[in-house]
Amino acid sequence: MFHGSIVALLTPFKNGKVDEAAFQSFVEWQVAQGTHGLVPCGTTGESPTLSHEEHNRVVELCIEAAAGKVPVMAGTGSNSTEEAIALTRHARKAGAQAALVVTPYYNKPTQEGLYQHFKAIHDAADLPIFIYNIPGRSVVDMSVATMARLAKLPNIVGVKDATADLARPSRLLQEVDPDFIQLSGEDATALAFNAQGGVGCISVSANVAPALCSAMQTAWAKGDLKEAFRLRDVLAPLHDAMFVETSPAPVKFAASQLGLCSDDVRLPLVPASEAARSAVRAAMTRAGLLK
């Protein structure tokens, strides 16, 4: 169900509140542009600064706007196991097809702690779960052995791998069922990740270049390597620009340039600097997104 170009959705704000109309319009545009799946309330969606009520509402709005046309993987992670369970239960009730659960940040659990955290969520919420392994933000790295152990649980179905370790998917394939879904969390190496055993990417750049990201993944799946590599190279400067400053400030500015939403972010993040804005505009122009 989850493959290809899956967008890590930004959350539009207006006057300090979630801009519900802009968000649903944005989701509908993503579907029309060919995005293969949607992830609300991830890091790109500024989940750390959403209240529980806002978090749940954004998930509901996404599912409603998607209207069953593409699957929704709701971000439900937390460094509190009980909070992650509550968010995952809500996602299931709301109609999400899966949950994306990040490794607990700040706590720095052991590998056994990671296993028990995910097992507790698995046992408490009847919903397929993707492990989100992102050491750069959570300061803990789930080992291949721990992930393989979790993969034996029936509802642990895949991983969003943001380690930037391109040997990791190949190593994991040796330890898990071939049906275990490996998705990249790094736009710049998405095709290389596929070559190592992945089947798609949960993408930041797809917020503003959904058609290009989708076309690249589709070309790869069809074996059209020439086209996949061409699109990879078209997108490369954009991927760099999306992280010229802390995400999602650059991608929100990029979205504002397309008239999709404002570039408002919540503290402690601040809007992209002028230097970052210049870099984003240049990359968007080079990719054909702006004239």
PDB file of C-alpha atoms in Angstrom:
ATOM      1  CA  MET A   1       0.000   0.000   0.000  1.00  0.00           C
ATOM      2  CA  PHE A   2       2.801   2.448   0.856  1.00  0.00           C
ATOM      3  CA  HIS A   3       5.332   2.946  -1.920  1.00  0.00           C
ATOM      4  CA  GLY A   4       6.662   5.583  -4.283  1.00  0.00           C
ATOM      5  CA  SER A   5       6.494   9.262  -3.365  1.00  0.00           C
ATOM      6  CA  ILE A   6       4.867   9.823   0.010  1.00  0.00           C
ATOM      7  CA  VAL A   7       4.766  13.422   1.184  1.00  0.00           C
ATOM      8  CA  ALA A   8       5.680  14.469   4.729  1.00  0.00           C
ATOM      9  CA  LEU A   9       2.988  17.131   4.858  1.00  0.00           C
ATOM     10  CA  LEU A  10       3.623  20.586   6.226  1.00  0.00           C
ATOM     11  CA  THR A  11       0.972  22.107   8.508  1.00  0.00           C
ATOM     12  CA  PRO A  12      -0.180  25.568   7.394  1.00  0.00           C
ATOM     13  CA  PHE A  13      -0.716  28.194  10.099  1.00  0.00           C
ATOM     14  CA  LYS A  14      -2.656  31.448   9.996  1.00  0.00           C
ATOM     15  CA  ASN A  15      -2.898  33.921  12.845  1.00  0.00           C
ATOM     16  CA  GLY A  16      -1.316  31.383  15.170  1.00  0.00           C
ATOM     17  CA  LYS A  17      -3.822  28.627  14.406  1.00  0.00           C
ATOM     18  CA  VAL A  18      -3.902  25.682  12.009  1.00  0.00           C
ATOM     19  CA  ASP A  19      -5.206  26.935   8.663  1.00  0.00           C
ATOM     20  CA  GLU A  20      -7.670  24.109   8.078  1.00  0.00           C
ATOM     21  CA  ALA A  21      -8.897  25.316   4.692  1.00  0.00           C
ATOM     22  CA  ALA A  22      -5.362  25.737   3.347  1.00  0.00           C
ATOM     23  CA  PHE A  23      -4.353  22.326   4.685  1.00  0.00           C
ATOM     24  CA  GLN A  24      -7.230  20.468   3.044  1.00  0.00           C
ATOM     25  CA  SER A  25      -6.724  22.323  -0.221  1.00  0.00           C
ATOM     26  CA  PHE A  26      -3.047  21.403  -0.024  1.00  0.00           C
ATOM     27  CA  VAL A  27      -3.872  17.712   0.505  1.00  0.00           C
ATOM     28  CA  GLU A  28      -6.246  17.731  -2.456  1.00  0.00           C
ATOM     29  CA  TRP A  29      -3.549  19.350  -4.617  1.00  0.00           C
ATOM     30  CA  GLN A  30      -1.049  16.701  -3.551  1.00  0.00           C
ATOM     31  CA  VAL A  31      -3.421  13.919  -4.597  1.00  0.00           C
ATOM     32  CA  ALA A  32      -4.136  15.630  -7.933  1.00  0.00           C
ATOM     33  CA  GLN A  33      -0.393  16.013  -8.576  1.00  0.00           C
ATOM     34  CA  GLY A  34       0.179  12.261  -8.271  1.00  0.00           C
ATOM     35  CA  THR A  35       1.520  11.839  -4.736  1.00  0.00           C
ATOM     36  CA  HIS A  36       1.257   8.182  -3.715  1.00  0.00           C
ATOM     37  CA  GLY A  37       0.676   8.667   0.027  1.00  0.00           C
ATOM     38  CA  LEU A  38       0.310  11.250   2.783  1.00  0.00           C
ATOM     39  CA  VAL A  39       1.974  11.665   6.173  1.00  0.00           C
ATOM     40  CA  PRO A  40       0.370  14.317   8.400  1.00  0.00           C
ATOM     41  CA  CYS A  41       1.843  15.332  11.765  1.00  0.00           C
ATOM     42  CA  GLY A  42       5.431  14.317  11.181  1.00  0.00           C
ATOM     43  CA  THR A  43       8.469  16.489  11.843  1.00  0.00           C
ATOM     44  CA  THR A  44       7.753  18.509   8.688  1.00  0.00           C
ATOM     45  CA  GLY A  45       4.245  19.063  10.029  1.00  0.00           C
ATOM     46  CA  GLU A  46       5.702  20.660  13.179  1.00  0.00           C
ATOM     47  CA  SER A  47       4.145  17.993  15.369  1.00  0.00           C
ATOM     48  CA  PRO A  48       6.204  19.003  18.447  1.00  0.00           C
ATOM     49  CA  THR A  49       4.351  22.329  18.579  1.00  0.00           C
ATOM     50  CA  LEU A  50       0.842  21.013  17.870  1.00  0.00           C
ATOM     51  CA  SER A  51      -1.459  20.547  20.839  1.00  0.00           C
ATOM     52  CA  HIS A  52      -3.030  17.100  21.184  1.00  0.00           C
ATOM     53  CA  GLU A  53      -6.302  18.537  19.890  1.00  0.00           C
ATOM     54  CA  GLU A  54      -4.599  20.134  16.894  1.00  0.00           C
ATOM     55  CA  HIS A  55      -2.638  16.959  16.176  1.00  0.00           C
ATOM     56  CA  ASN A  56      -5.771  14.837  16.094  1.00  0.00           C
ATOM     57  CA  ARG A  57      -7.645  17.418  14.057  1.00  0.00           C
ATOM     58  CA  VAL A  58      -4.908  17.610  11.405  1.00  0.00           C
ATOM     59  CA  VAL A  59      -4.998  13.815  11.028  1.00  0.00           C
ATOM     60  CA  GLU A  60      -8.783  13.925  10.639  1.00  0.00           C
ATOM     61  CA  LEU A  61      -8.590  16.748   8.089  1.00  0.00           C
ATOM     62  CA  CYS A  62      -6.009  14.843   6.048  1.00  0.00           C
ATOM     63  CA  ILE A  63      -8.052  11.648   5.952  1.00  0.00           C
ATOM     64  CA  GLU A  64     -11.159  13.601   4.990  1.00  0.00           C
ATOM     65  CA  ALA A  65      -9.431  15.480   2.175  1.00  0.00           C
ATOM     66  CA  ALA A  66      -7.668  12.365   0.863  1.00  0.00           C
ATOM     67  CA  ALA A  67     -11.102  10.773   0.478  1.00  0.00           C
ATOM     68  CA  GLY A  68      -9.629   7.298   0.138  1.00  0.00           C
ATOM     69  CA  LYS A  69      -7.733   8.176  -3.038  1.00  0.00           C
ATOM     70  CA  VAL A  70      -4.320   7.618  -1.473  1.00  0.00           C
ATOM     71  CA  PRO A  71      -3.345   6.051   1.868  1.00  0.00           C
ATOM     72  CA  VAL A  72      -2.651   8.101   4.985  1.00  0.00           C
ATOM     73  CA  MET A  73       0.155   7.264   7.415  1.00  0.00           C
ATOM     74  CA  ALA A  74      -0.442   9.422  10.472  1.00  0.00           C
ATOM     75  CA  GLY A  75       2.476  10.603  12.545  1.00  0.00           C
ATOM     76  CA  THR A  76       1.736   9.382  16.075  1.00  0.00           C
ATOM     77  CA  GLY A  77       5.140   9.224  17.737  1.00  0.00           C
ATOM     78  CA  SER A  78       6.145  10.642  21.095  1.00  0.00           C
ATOM     79  CA  ASN A  79       8.843  10.210  23.705  1.00  0.00           C
ATOM     80  CA  SER A  80       6.011   9.224  26.042  1.00  0.00           C
ATOM     81  CA  THR A  81       4.781   5.711  25.298  1.00  0.00           C
ATOM     82  CA  GLU A  82       1.310   6.431  26.687  1.00  0.00           C
ATOM     83  CA  GLU A  83       0.992   9.539  24.535  1.00  0.00           C
ATOM     84  CA  ALA A  84       2.086   7.604  21.438  1.00  0.00           C
ATOM     85  CA  ILE A  85      -0.512   4.940  22.218  1.00  0.00           C
ATOM     86  CA  ALA A  86      -3.258   7.567  22.521  1.00  0.00           C
ATOM     87  CA  LEU A  87      -2.286   9.250  19.250  1.00  0.00           C
ATOM     88  CA  THR A  88      -2.078   5.906  17.437  1.00  0.00           C
ATOM     89  CA  ARG A  89      -5.473   4.819  18.744  1.00  0.00           C
ATOM     90  CA  HIS A  90      -6.947   8.079  17.508  1.00  0.00           C
ATOM     91  CA  ALA A  91      -5.366   7.610  14.058  1.00  0.00           C
ATOM     92  CA  ARG A  92      -6.927   4.159  13.807  1.00  0.00           C
ATOM     93  CA  LYS A  93     -10.339   5.494  14.858  1.00  0.00           C
ATOM     94  CA  ALA A  94     -10.055   8.375  12.383  1.00  0.00           C
ATOM     95  CA  GLY A  95      -9.401   5.958   9.505  1.00  0.00           C
ATOM     96  CA  ALA A  96      -5.665   6.170   8.858  1.00  0.00           C
ATOM     97  CA  GLN A  97      -4.133   3.212   7.048  1.00  0.00           C
ATOM     98  CA  ALA A  98      -0.961   3.237   9.172  1.00  0.00           C
ATOM     99  CA  ALA A  99       0.954   5.103  11.860  1.00  0.00           C
ATOM    100  CA  LEU A 100       4.471   6.543  11.688  1.00  0.00           C
ATOM    101  CA  VAL A 101       6.092   6.275  15.102  1.00  0.00           C
ATOM    102  CA  VAL A 102       9.411   8.000  15.737  1.00  0.00           C
ATOM    103  CA  THR A 103      12.051   6.564  18.037  1.00  0.00           C
ATOM    104  CA  PRO A 104      11.698   8.339  21.416  1.00  0.00           C
ATOM    105  CA  TYR A 105      13.684  11.577  21.399  1.00  0.00           C
ATOM    106  CA  TYR A 106      15.525  13.100  24.385  1.00  0.00           C
ATOM    107  CA  ASN A 107      14.956  10.038  26.636  1.00  0.00           C
ATOM    108  CA  LYS A 108      17.710   8.072  24.832  1.00  0.00           C
ATOM    109  CA  PRO A 109      16.288   4.605  25.567  1.00  0.00           C
ATOM    110  CA  THR A 110      18.376   1.452  25.249  1.00  0.00           C
ATOM    111  CA  GLN A 111      17.697  -1.014  22.439  1.00  0.00           C
ATOM    112  CA  GLU A 112      15.519  -2.976  24.870  1.00  0.00           C
ATOM    113  CA  GLY A 113      13.687   0.234  25.740  1.00  0.00           C
ATOM    114  CA  LEU A 114      13.068   0.883  22.041  1.00  0.00           C
ATOM    115  CA  TYR A 115      11.712  -2.613  21.604  1.00  0.00           C
ATOM    116  CA  GLN A 116       9.374  -2.342  24.579  1.00  0.00           C
ATOM    117  CA  HIS A 117       8.164   1.127  23.495  1.00  0.00           C
ATOM    118  CA  PHE A 118       7.146  -0.067  20.037  1.00  0.00           C
ATOM    119  CA  LYS A 119       5.758  -3.346  21.339  1.00  0.00           C
ATOM    120  CA  ALA A 120       3.537  -1.484  23.803  1.00  0.00           C
ATOM    121  CA  ILE A 121       2.140   0.701  21.010  1.00  0.00           C
ATOM    122  CA  HIS A 122       1.736  -2.359  18.781  1.00  0.00           C
ATOM    123  CA  ASP A 123      -0.175  -4.245  21.464  1.00  0.00           C
ATOM    124  CA  ALA A 124      -2.412  -1.309  22.401  1.00  0.00           C
ATOM    125  CA  ALA A 125      -3.435  -0.009  18.965  1.00  0.00           C
ATOM    126  CA  ASP A 126      -4.579  -2.264  16.144  1.00  0.00           C
ATOM    127  CA  LEU A 127      -2.965  -0.337  13.285  1.00  0.00           C
ATOM    128  CA  PRO A 128       0.000  -1.055  10.984  1.00  0.00           C
ATOM    129  CA  ILE A 129       3.077   0.758  12.304  1.00  0.00           C
ATOM    130  CA  PHE A 130       6.117   2.165  10.528  1.00  0.00           C
ATOM    131  CA  ILE A 131       9.216   2.763  12.648  1.00  0.00           C
ATOM    132  CA  TYR A 132      10.716   6.198  12.064  1.00  0.00           C
ATOM    133  CA  ASN A 133      14.444   5.934  12.672  1.00  0.00           C
ATOM    134  CA  ILE A 134      16.049   9.384  12.621  1.00  0.00           C
ATOM    135  CA  PRO A 135      19.135   9.556  14.866  1.00  0.00           C
ATOM    136  CA  GLY A 136      19.892  13.141  13.843  1.00  0.00           C
ATOM    137  CA  ARG A 137      16.786  14.411  15.623  1.00  0.00           C
ATOM    138  CA  SER A 138      16.048  11.765  18.247  1.00  0.00           C
ATOM    139  CA  VAL A 139      19.696  11.094  19.269  1.00  0.00           C
ATOM    140  CA  VAL A 140      19.057   7.342  19.359  1.00  0.00           C
ATOM    141  CA  ASP A 141      19.594   4.847  16.545  1.00  0.00           C
ATOM    142  CA  MET A 142      17.561   1.664  16.368  1.00  0.00           C
ATOM    143  CA  SER A 143      19.868  -1.210  15.458  1.00  0.00           C
ATOM    144  CA  VAL A 144      19.187  -3.672  12.669  1.00  0.00           C
ATOM    145  CA  ALA A 145      18.835  -6.406  15.298  1.00  0.00           C
ATOM    146  CA  THR A 146      16.180  -4.495  17.240  1.00  0.00           C
ATOM    147  CA  MET A 147      14.263  -3.617  14.086  1.00  0.00           C
ATOM    148  CA  ALA A 148      14.368  -7.231  12.925  1.00  0.00           C
ATOM    149  CA  ARG A 149      13.049  -8.291  16.319  1.00  0.00           C
ATOM    150  CA  LEU A 150      10.185  -5.804  16.067  1.00  0.00           C
ATOM    151  CA  ALA A 151       9.449  -6.863  12.494  1.00  0.00           C
ATOM    152  CA  LYS A 152       8.318 -10.225  13.848  1.00  0.00           C
ATOM    153  CA  LEU A 153       5.293  -8.488  15.390  1.00  0.00           C
ATOM    154  CA  PRO A 154       2.404  -8.647  12.892  1.00  0.00           C
ATOM    155  CA  ASN A 155       1.603  -4.925  12.830  1.00  0.00           C
ATOM    156  CA  ILE A 156       5.171  -3.631  12.589  1.00  0.00           C
ATOM    157  CA  VAL A 157       5.188  -3.422   8.813  1.00  0.00           C
ATOM    158  CA  GLY A 158       7.983  -1.092   7.773  1.00  0.00           C
ATOM    159  CA  VAL A 159      10.474   1.673   8.420  1.00  0.00           C
ATOM    160  CA  LYS A 160      11.133   5.251   7.445  1.00  0.00           C
ATOM    161  CA  ASP A 161      14.919   5.239   7.436  1.00  0.00           C
ATOM    162  CA  ALA A 162      16.508   8.667   7.875  1.00  0.00           C
ATOM    163  CA  THR A 163      19.914   7.406   8.965  1.00  0.00           C
ATOM    164  CA  ALA A 164      21.554   8.279   5.612  1.00  0.00           C
ATOM    165  CA  ASP A 165      23.291   4.884   5.889  1.00  0.00           C
ATOM    166  CA  LEU A 166      22.812   3.316   2.487  1.00  0.00           C
ATOM    167  CA  ALA A 167      24.132  -0.029   3.681  1.00  0.00           C
ATOM    168  CA  ARG A 168      21.302  -0.244   6.223  1.00  0.00           C
ATOM    169  CA  PRO A 169      18.425  -1.355   3.946  1.00  0.00           C
ATOM    170  CA  SER A 170      20.506  -4.137   2.451  1.00  0.00           C
ATOM    171  CA  ARG A 171      21.551  -5.354   5.899  1.00  0.00           C
ATOM    172  CA  LEU A 172      17.973  -5.254   7.135  1.00  0.00           C
ATOM    173  CA  LEU A 173      16.777  -7.303   4.158  1.00  0.00           C
ATOM    174  CA  GLN A 174      18.934 -10.159   5.391  1.00  0.00           C
ATOM    175  CA  GLU A 175      17.042 -10.205   8.698  1.00  0.00           C
ATOM    176  CA  VAL A 176      13.389  -9.494   7.891  1.00  0.00           C
ATOM    177  CA  ASP A 177      10.590 -10.819   5.721  1.00  0.00           C
ATOM    178  CA  PRO A 178      10.829  -9.523   2.115  1.00  0.00           C
ATOM    179  CA  ASP A 179       7.428  -7.847   2.593  1.00  0.00           C
ATOM    180  CA  PHE A 180       8.823  -5.491   5.261  1.00  0.00           C
ATOM    181  CA  ILE A 181       8.460  -2.032   3.694  1.00  0.00           C
ATOM    182  CA  GLN A 182      11.567   0.140   3.642  1.00  0.00           C
ATOM    183  CA  LEU A 183      11.027   3.815   2.854  1.00  0.00           C
ATOM    184  CA  SER A 184      13.749   6.424   2.668  1.00  0.00           C
ATOM    185  CA  GLY A 185      13.555   9.523   4.827  1.00  0.00           C
ATOM    186  CA  GLU A 186      16.265  11.300   2.833  1.00  0.00           C
ATOM    187  CA  ASP A 187      15.240  12.916  -0.453  1.00  0.00           C
ATOM    188  CA  ALA A 188      18.769  13.315  -1.776  1.00  0.00           C
ATOM    189  CA  THR A 189      19.505   9.571  -1.671  1.00  0.00           C
ATOM    190  CA  ALA A 190      16.024   8.236  -2.430  1.00  0.00           C
ATOM    191  CA  LEU A 191      16.953   6.362  -5.607  1.00  0.00           C
ATOM    192  CA  ALA A 192      20.116   4.955  -4.067  1.00  0.00           C
ATOM    193  CA  PHE A 193      17.979   3.738  -1.166  1.00  0.00           C
ATOM    194  CA  ASN A 194      15.635   2.003  -3.621  1.00  0.00           C
ATOM    195  CA  ALA A 195      18.616   0.291  -5.214  1.00  0.00           C
ATOM    196  CA  GLN A 196      19.503  -1.119  -1.795  1.00  0.00           C
ATOM    197  CA  GLY A 197      16.043  -2.559  -1.166  1.00  0.00           C
ATOM    198  CA  GLY A 198      13.730   0.393  -0.620  1.00  0.00           C
ATOM    199  CA  VAL A 199      10.366   0.958  -2.291  1.00  0.00           C
ATOM    200  CA  GLY A 200       9.912   4.704  -1.937  1.00  0.00           C
ATOM    201  CA  CYS A 201      10.536   7.888  -0.008  1.00  0.00           C
ATOM    202  CA  ILE A 202       8.708   9.918   2.620  1.00  0.00           C
ATOM    203  CA  SER A 203       9.638  13.230   1.100  1.00  0.00           C
ATOM    204  CA  VAL A 204       9.974  16.856   2.194  1.00  0.00           C
ATOM    205  CA  SER A 205      10.555  18.126  -1.347  1.00  0.00           C
ATOM    206  CA  ALA A 206       7.287  16.539  -2.476  1.00  0.00           C
ATOM    207  CA  ASN A 207       5.489  19.320  -0.608  1.00  0.00           C
ATOM    208  CA  VAL A 208       6.369  21.659  -3.466  1.00  0.00           C
ATOM    209  CA  ALA A 209       7.374  19.263  -6.267  1.00  0.00           C
ATOM    210  CA  PRO A 210       4.888  16.402  -5.926  1.00  0.00           C
ATOM    211  CA  ALA A 211       4.600  15.676  -9.633  1.00  0.00           C
ATOM    212  CA  LEU A 212       8.376  15.506 -10.115  1.00  0.00           C
ATOM    213  CA  CYS A 213       8.923  13.328  -7.039  1.00  0.00           C
ATOM    214  CA  SER A 214       6.091  11.015  -8.052  1.00  0.00           C
ATOM    215  CA  ALA A 215       7.351  10.770 -11.635  1.00  0.00           C
ATOM    216  CA  MET A 216      10.846   9.890 -10.432  1.00  0.00           C
ATOM    217  CA  GLN A 217       9.596   7.077  -8.216  1.00  0.00           C
ATOM    218  CA  THR A 218       7.259   5.806 -10.947  1.00  0.00           C
ATOM    219  CA  ALA A 219      10.059   5.788 -13.516  1.00  0.00           C
ATOM    220  CA  TRP A 220      12.231   3.783 -11.115  1.00  0.00           C
ATOM    221  CA  ALA A 221       9.438   1.263 -10.470  1.00  0.00           C
ATOM    222  CA  LYS A 222       8.953   0.819 -14.233  1.00  0.00           C
ATOM    223  CA  GLY A 223      12.663   0.274 -14.791  1.00  0.00           C
ATOM    224  CA  ASP A 224      13.070   3.501 -16.764  1.00  0.00           C
ATOM    225  CA  LEU A 225      16.396   4.355 -15.182  1.00  0.00           C
ATOM    226  CA  LYS A 226      17.284   7.061 -17.664  1.00  0.00           C
ATOM    227  CA  GLU A 227      14.188   9.057 -16.761  1.00  0.00           C
ATOM    228  CA  ALA A 228      14.540   8.327 -13.053  1.00  0.00           C
ATOM    229  CA  PHE A 229      18.116   9.602 -13.070  1.00  0.00           C
ATOM    230  CA  ARG A 230      17.148  12.677 -15.098  1.00  0.00           C
ATOM    231  CA  LEU A 231      14.498  13.591 -12.540  1.00  0.00           C
ATOM    232  CA  ARG A 232      16.894  12.843  -9.693  1.00  0.00           C
ATOM    233  CA  ASP A 233      19.269  15.429 -11.103  1.00  0.00           C
ATOM    234  CA  VAL A 234      16.493  17.976 -11.681  1.00  0.00           C
ATOM    235  CA  LEU A 235      15.423  17.623  -8.051  1.00  0.00           C
ATOM    236  CA  ALA A 236      18.884  17.534  -6.444  1.00  0.00           C
ATOM    237  CA  PRO A 237      19.288  21.318  -5.924  1.00  0.00           C
ATOM    238  CA  LEU A 238      15.772  21.503  -4.473  1.00  0.00           C
ATOM    239  CA  HIS A 239      16.531  18.789  -1.919  1.00  0.00           C
ATOM    240  CA  ASP A 240      19.564  20.758  -0.757  1.00  0.00           C
ATOM    241  CA  ALA A 241      17.575  23.991  -0.526  1.00  0.00           C
ATOM    242  CA  MET A 242      14.865  22.397   1.620  1.00  0.00           C
ATOM    243  CA  PHE A 243      17.456  21.913   4.360  1.00  0.00           C
ATOM    244  CA  VAL A 244      19.544  25.052   3.970  1.00  0.00           C
ATOM    245  CA  GLU A 245      18.056  25.966   7.367  1.00  0.00           C
ATOM    246  CA  THR A 246      16.072  23.929   9.875  1.00  0.00           C
ATOM    247  CA  SER A 247      13.097  22.240   8.233  1.00  0.00           C
ATOM    248  CA  PRO A 248      10.288  23.051   7.683  1.00  0.00           C
ATOM    249  CA  ALA A 249      11.094  26.776   7.440  1.00  0.00           C
ATOM    250  CA  PRO A 250      12.573  26.507   3.901  1.00  0.00           C
ATOM    251  CA  VAL A 251       9.827  24.248   2.544  1.00  0.00           C
ATOM    252  CA  LYS A 252       7.128  26.458   4.039  1.00  0.00           C
ATOM    253  CA  PHE A 253       8.651  29.436   2.302  1.00  0.00           C
ATOM    254  CA  ALA A 254       8.760  27.409  -0.920  1.00  0.00           C
ATOM    255  CA  ALA A 255       5.086  26.520  -0.523  1.00  0.00           C
ATOM    256  CA  SER A 256       4.235  30.177   0.046  1.00  0.00           C
ATOM    257  CA  GLN A 257       5.927  31.013  -3.262  1.00  0.00           C
ATOM    258  CA  LEU A 258       3.466  28.679  -4.971  1.00  0.00           C
ATOM    259  CA  GLY A 259       0.522  30.258  -3.162  1.00  0.00           C
ATOM    260  CA  LEU A 260      -0.201  27.086  -1.204  1.00  0.00           C
ATOM    261  CA  CYS A 261      -0.009  28.537   2.302  1.00  0.00           C
ATOM    262  CA  SER A 262       1.740  31.149   4.408  1.00  0.00           C
ATOM    263  CA  ASP A 263       5.319  30.628   5.528  1.00  0.00           C
ATOM    264  CA  ASP A 264       4.379  30.896   9.230  1.00  0.00           C
ATOM    265  CA  VAL A 265       6.178  28.514  11.583  1.00  0.00           C
ATOM    266  CA  ARG A 266       5.863  28.129  15.332  1.00  0.00           C
ATOM    267  CA  LEU A 267       8.545  28.987  17.833  1.00  0.00           C
ATOM    268  CA  PRO A 268      11.182  27.869  18.549  1.00  0.00           C
ATOM    269  CA  LEU A 269      11.447  27.764  14.744  1.00  0.00           C
ATOM    270  CA  VAL A 270      11.553  31.049  12.865  1.00  0.00           C
ATOM    271  CA  PRO A 271      10.833  31.856   9.211  1.00  0.00           C
ATOM    272  CA  ALA A 272      13.567  31.283   6.658  1.00  0.00           C
ATOM    273  CA  SER A 273      16.213  33.987   6.501  1.00  0.00           C
ATOM    274  CA  GLU A 274      16.716  36.135   3.431  1.00  0.00           C
ATOM    275  CA  ALA A 275      19.734  34.054   2.456  1.00  0.00           C
ATOM    276  CA  ALA A 276      17.694  30.865   2.750  1.00  0.00           C
ATOM    277  CA  ARG A 277      14.832  32.388   0.773  1.00  0.00           C
ATOM    278  CA  SER A 278      17.220  33.329  -2.020  1.00  0.00           C
ATOM    279  CA  ALA A 279      18.565  29.768  -2.111  1.00  0.00           C
ATOM    280  CA  VAL A 280      15.061  28.301  -2.155  1.00  0.00           C
ATOM    281  CA  ARG A 281      13.879  30.581  -4.951  1.00  0.00           C
ATOM    282  CA  ALA A 282      16.946  29.746  -7.038  1.00  0.00           C
ATOM    283  CA  ALA A 283      16.435  26.016  -6.575  1.00  0.00           C
ATOM    284  CA  MET A 284      12.733  26.247  -7.396  1.00  0.00           C
ATOM    285  CA  THR A 285      13.489  28.203 -10.537  1.00  0.00           C
ATOM    286  CA  ARG A 286      16.107  25.689 -11.597  1.00  0.00           C
ATOM    287  CA  ALA A 287      13.614  22.846 -11.102  1.00  0.00           C
ATOM    288  CA  GLY A 288      11.021  24.673 -13.204  1.00  0.00           C
ATOM    289  CA  LEU A 289       8.689  25.380 -10.277  1.00  0.00           C
ATOM    290  CA  LEU A 290       9.078  29.153 -10.558  1.00  0.00           C
ATOM    291  CA  LYS A 291       9.675  31.377 -13.558  1.00  0.00           C
TER     292      LYS A 291
END
